């Protein structure tokens, strides 16, 4: 049985839950957040994450984000835990995980510890896909390296070494 190493913060890894070093190989990357602050506007989250306000609203609408708190005027107020979740979602997106699977994972997280097995299977399948893609990319890189080596040995000038005339 393989143990997945995950550096992203999940709902189980928040300060309210005990830390589980067997599932986290390194502490999560800190966001550029003001010290002591735990309430952020949508524009601040846009600046922290690089996501658009439209994307944040869409994540909430499709169930990828849990209910986001609101101020007394109805404006969204994101927490550090929300930012940690968005960091994980970004990593899942980079794996190529389909949005439907990300939403399913979010539902499983919200359902609690009884869903650990299903979450494990979902993440393990995604991991297998990532490993296969990495292997394909390594093969592609090897082809590129051979071609670059061929042209370098043939004495072809590099385009970056061209001099410009004035």
Coordinates of C-alpha atoms in Angstrom, one line a residue:
X1 CA 0.0 0.0 0.0
X2 CA 1.4 3.4 -1.0
X3 CA 1.2 6.3 1.4
X4 CA 0.4 9.6 -0.3
X5 CA 2.6 12.6 0.7
X6 CA 0.5 15.7 0.6
X7 CA 1.8 19.2 1.4
X8 CA -1.5 21.0 0.9
X9 CA -3.6 21.9 3.9
X10 CA -6.9 20.0 4.1
X11 CA -9.8 20.4 6.5
X12 CA -8.2 17.8 8.7
X13 CA -5.0 19.8 8.9
X14 CA -6.5 22.9 10.4
X15 CA -5.6 24.1 13.9
X16 CA -8.8 22.7 15.2
X17 CA -7.8 19.1 14.2
X18 CA -4.7 17.4 15.6
X19 CA -1.7 17.4 13.2
X20 CA -1.1 14.2 11.3
X21 CA 2.6 14.1 10.3
X22 CA 2.1 10.8 8.5
X23 CA 0.0 12.5 5.8
X24 CA 1.9 15.8 5.5
X25 CA 5.6 15.7 4.5
X26 CA 6.1 19.5 5.0
X27 CA 4.3 22.4 6.5
X28 CA 2.0 24.2 4.1
X29 CA 3.3 27.2 2.2
X30 CA 2.2 30.4 3.9
X31 CA 0.1 32.8 2.0
X32 CA 1.2 36.5 2.0
X33 CA -1.5 37.4 4.6
X34 CA -1.4 40.1 7.2
X35 CA -0.4 38.7 10.6
X36 CA -3.3 38.1 12.9
X37 CA -5.9 38.7 10.2
X38 CA -8.6 36.0 9.4
X39 CA -11.2 37.9 7.4
X40 CA -10.6 38.8 3.8
X41 CA -12.7 40.5 1.1
X42 CA -13.1 38.9 -2.3
X43 CA -10.6 41.5 -3.8
X44 CA -8.0 40.6 -1.2
X45 CA -8.4 36.9 -2.0
X46 CA -8.1 37.7 -5.7
X47 CA -4.8 39.4 -4.9
X48 CA -3.6 36.5 -2.7
X49 CA -4.6 33.7 -5.1
X50 CA -4.5 35.1 -8.6
X51 CA -8.0 33.7 -9.1
X52 CA -10.7 36.0 -10.5
X53 CA -13.7 37.1 -8.4
X54 CA -15.9 35.3 -11.0
X55 CA -14.0 32.1 -10.4
X56 CA -14.3 32.4 -6.6
X57 CA -18.1 32.9 -6.9
X58 CA -18.3 30.0 -9.4
X59 CA -16.4 27.7 -6.9
X60 CA -18.9 28.6 -4.3
X61 CA -21.9 28.1 -6.6
X62 CA -20.8 24.6 -7.8
X63 CA -20.0 23.5 -4.2
X64 CA -16.2 23.4 -4.6
X65 CA -16.0 26.0 -1.8
X66 CA -17.9 25.5 1.4
X67 CA -20.3 28.3 2.4
X68 CA -18.3 31.5 2.6
X69 CA -19.1 33.7 5.5
X70 CA -20.7 37.1 4.9
X71 CA -20.3 40.5 6.6
X72 CA -23.3 42.4 8.1
X73 CA -23.6 44.1 4.6
X74 CA -23.6 40.7 2.8
X75 CA -20.1 40.9 1.4
X76 CA -18.1 37.6 1.3
X77 CA -15.5 37.3 4.1
X78 CA -13.0 34.6 3.4
X79 CA -10.9 33.0 6.2
X80 CA -7.4 31.6 6.4
X81 CA -9.0 28.1 6.2
X82 CA -10.7 29.2 2.9
X83 CA -7.4 30.4 1.5
X84 CA -5.8 27.0 2.5
X85 CA -8.6 25.2 0.8
X86 CA -8.1 27.3 -2.4
X87 CA -4.4 26.5 -2.3
X88 CA -5.3 22.8 -2.3
X89 CA -7.9 23.3 -5.1
X90 CA -5.2 25.0 -7.2
X91 CA -3.0 22.0 -6.7
X92 CA -5.8 19.6 -7.7
X93 CA -6.4 21.7 -10.8
X94 CA -2.8 21.4 -11.8
X95 CA -3.0 17.6 -11.6
X96 CA -5.7 17.8 -14.3
X97 CA -8.4 16.5 -11.9
X98 CA -11.8 17.1 -13.5
X99 CA -13.9 19.7 -11.8
X100 CA -16.6 17.1 -11.0
X101 CA -14.0 15.1 -9.1
X102 CA -12.8 18.1 -7.2
X103 CA -16.4 18.9 -6.2
X104 CA -16.9 15.3 -5.2
X105 CA -13.7 15.5 -3.1
X106 CA -15.1 18.7 -1.4
X107 CA -18.3 16.9 -0.6
X108 CA -16.4 14.0 0.9
X109 CA -14.3 16.4 3.0
X110 CA -17.5 18.1 4.3
X111 CA -19.0 14.7 5.1
X112 CA -16.3 13.9 7.6
X113 CA -13.9 11.2 8.6
X114 CA -16.2 8.4 7.5
X115 CA -15.2 9.3 3.9
X116 CA -11.4 8.8 4.3
X117 CA -11.5 5.7 2.1
X118 CA -13.3 7.3 -0.7
X119 CA -11.0 10.3 -0.6
X120 CA -8.0 8.1 -0.6
X121 CA -9.2 6.3 -3.7
X122 CA -10.0 9.5 -5.5
X123 CA -6.6 11.0 -4.7
X124 CA -4.7 7.8 -5.5
X125 CA -6.4 7.6 -8.9
X126 CA -5.4 11.2 -9.6
X127 CA -1.8 10.4 -8.4
X128 CA -1.6 7.5 -10.9
X129 CA -2.7 9.9 -13.7
X130 CA -0.1 12.5 -12.6
X131 CA 2.7 9.9 -12.5
X132 CA 1.7 8.7 -16.0
X133 CA 1.8 12.3 -17.3
X134 CA 5.2 12.9 -15.8
X135 CA 6.5 9.8 -17.5
X136 CA 5.1 11.0 -20.9
X137 CA 6.7 14.4 -20.3
X138 CA 10.1 12.8 -19.5
X139 CA 9.9 10.9 -22.7
X140 CA 9.0 14.1 -24.6
X141 CA 11.9 16.0 -22.9
X142 CA 14.3 13.2 -23.9
X143 CA 13.2 13.7 -27.6
X144 CA 13.7 17.4 -27.3
X145 CA 17.1 17.0 -25.7
X146 CA 18.2 14.7 -28.6
X147 CA 17.0 17.1 -31.2
X148 CA 18.6 20.1 -29.5
X149 CA 21.9 18.1 -29.2
X150 CA 21.7 17.2 -32.9
X151 CA 21.3 20.8 -33.9
X152 CA 24.0 22.0 -31.5
X153 CA 26.5 19.4 -33.0
X154 CA 25.5 20.5 -36.5
X155 CA 26.7 23.9 -35.7
X156 CA 23.4 25.6 -36.1
X157 CA 23.5 29.2 -34.6
X158 CA 21.2 29.7 -31.7
X159 CA 18.6 32.4 -32.2
X160 CA 19.5 33.9 -28.8
X161 CA 23.1 34.5 -30.1
X162 CA 22.1 36.6 -33.1
X163 CA 23.3 40.1 -33.0
X164 CA 21.1 42.9 -34.0
X165 CA 22.1 45.6 -36.5
X166 CA 21.5 49.2 -35.9

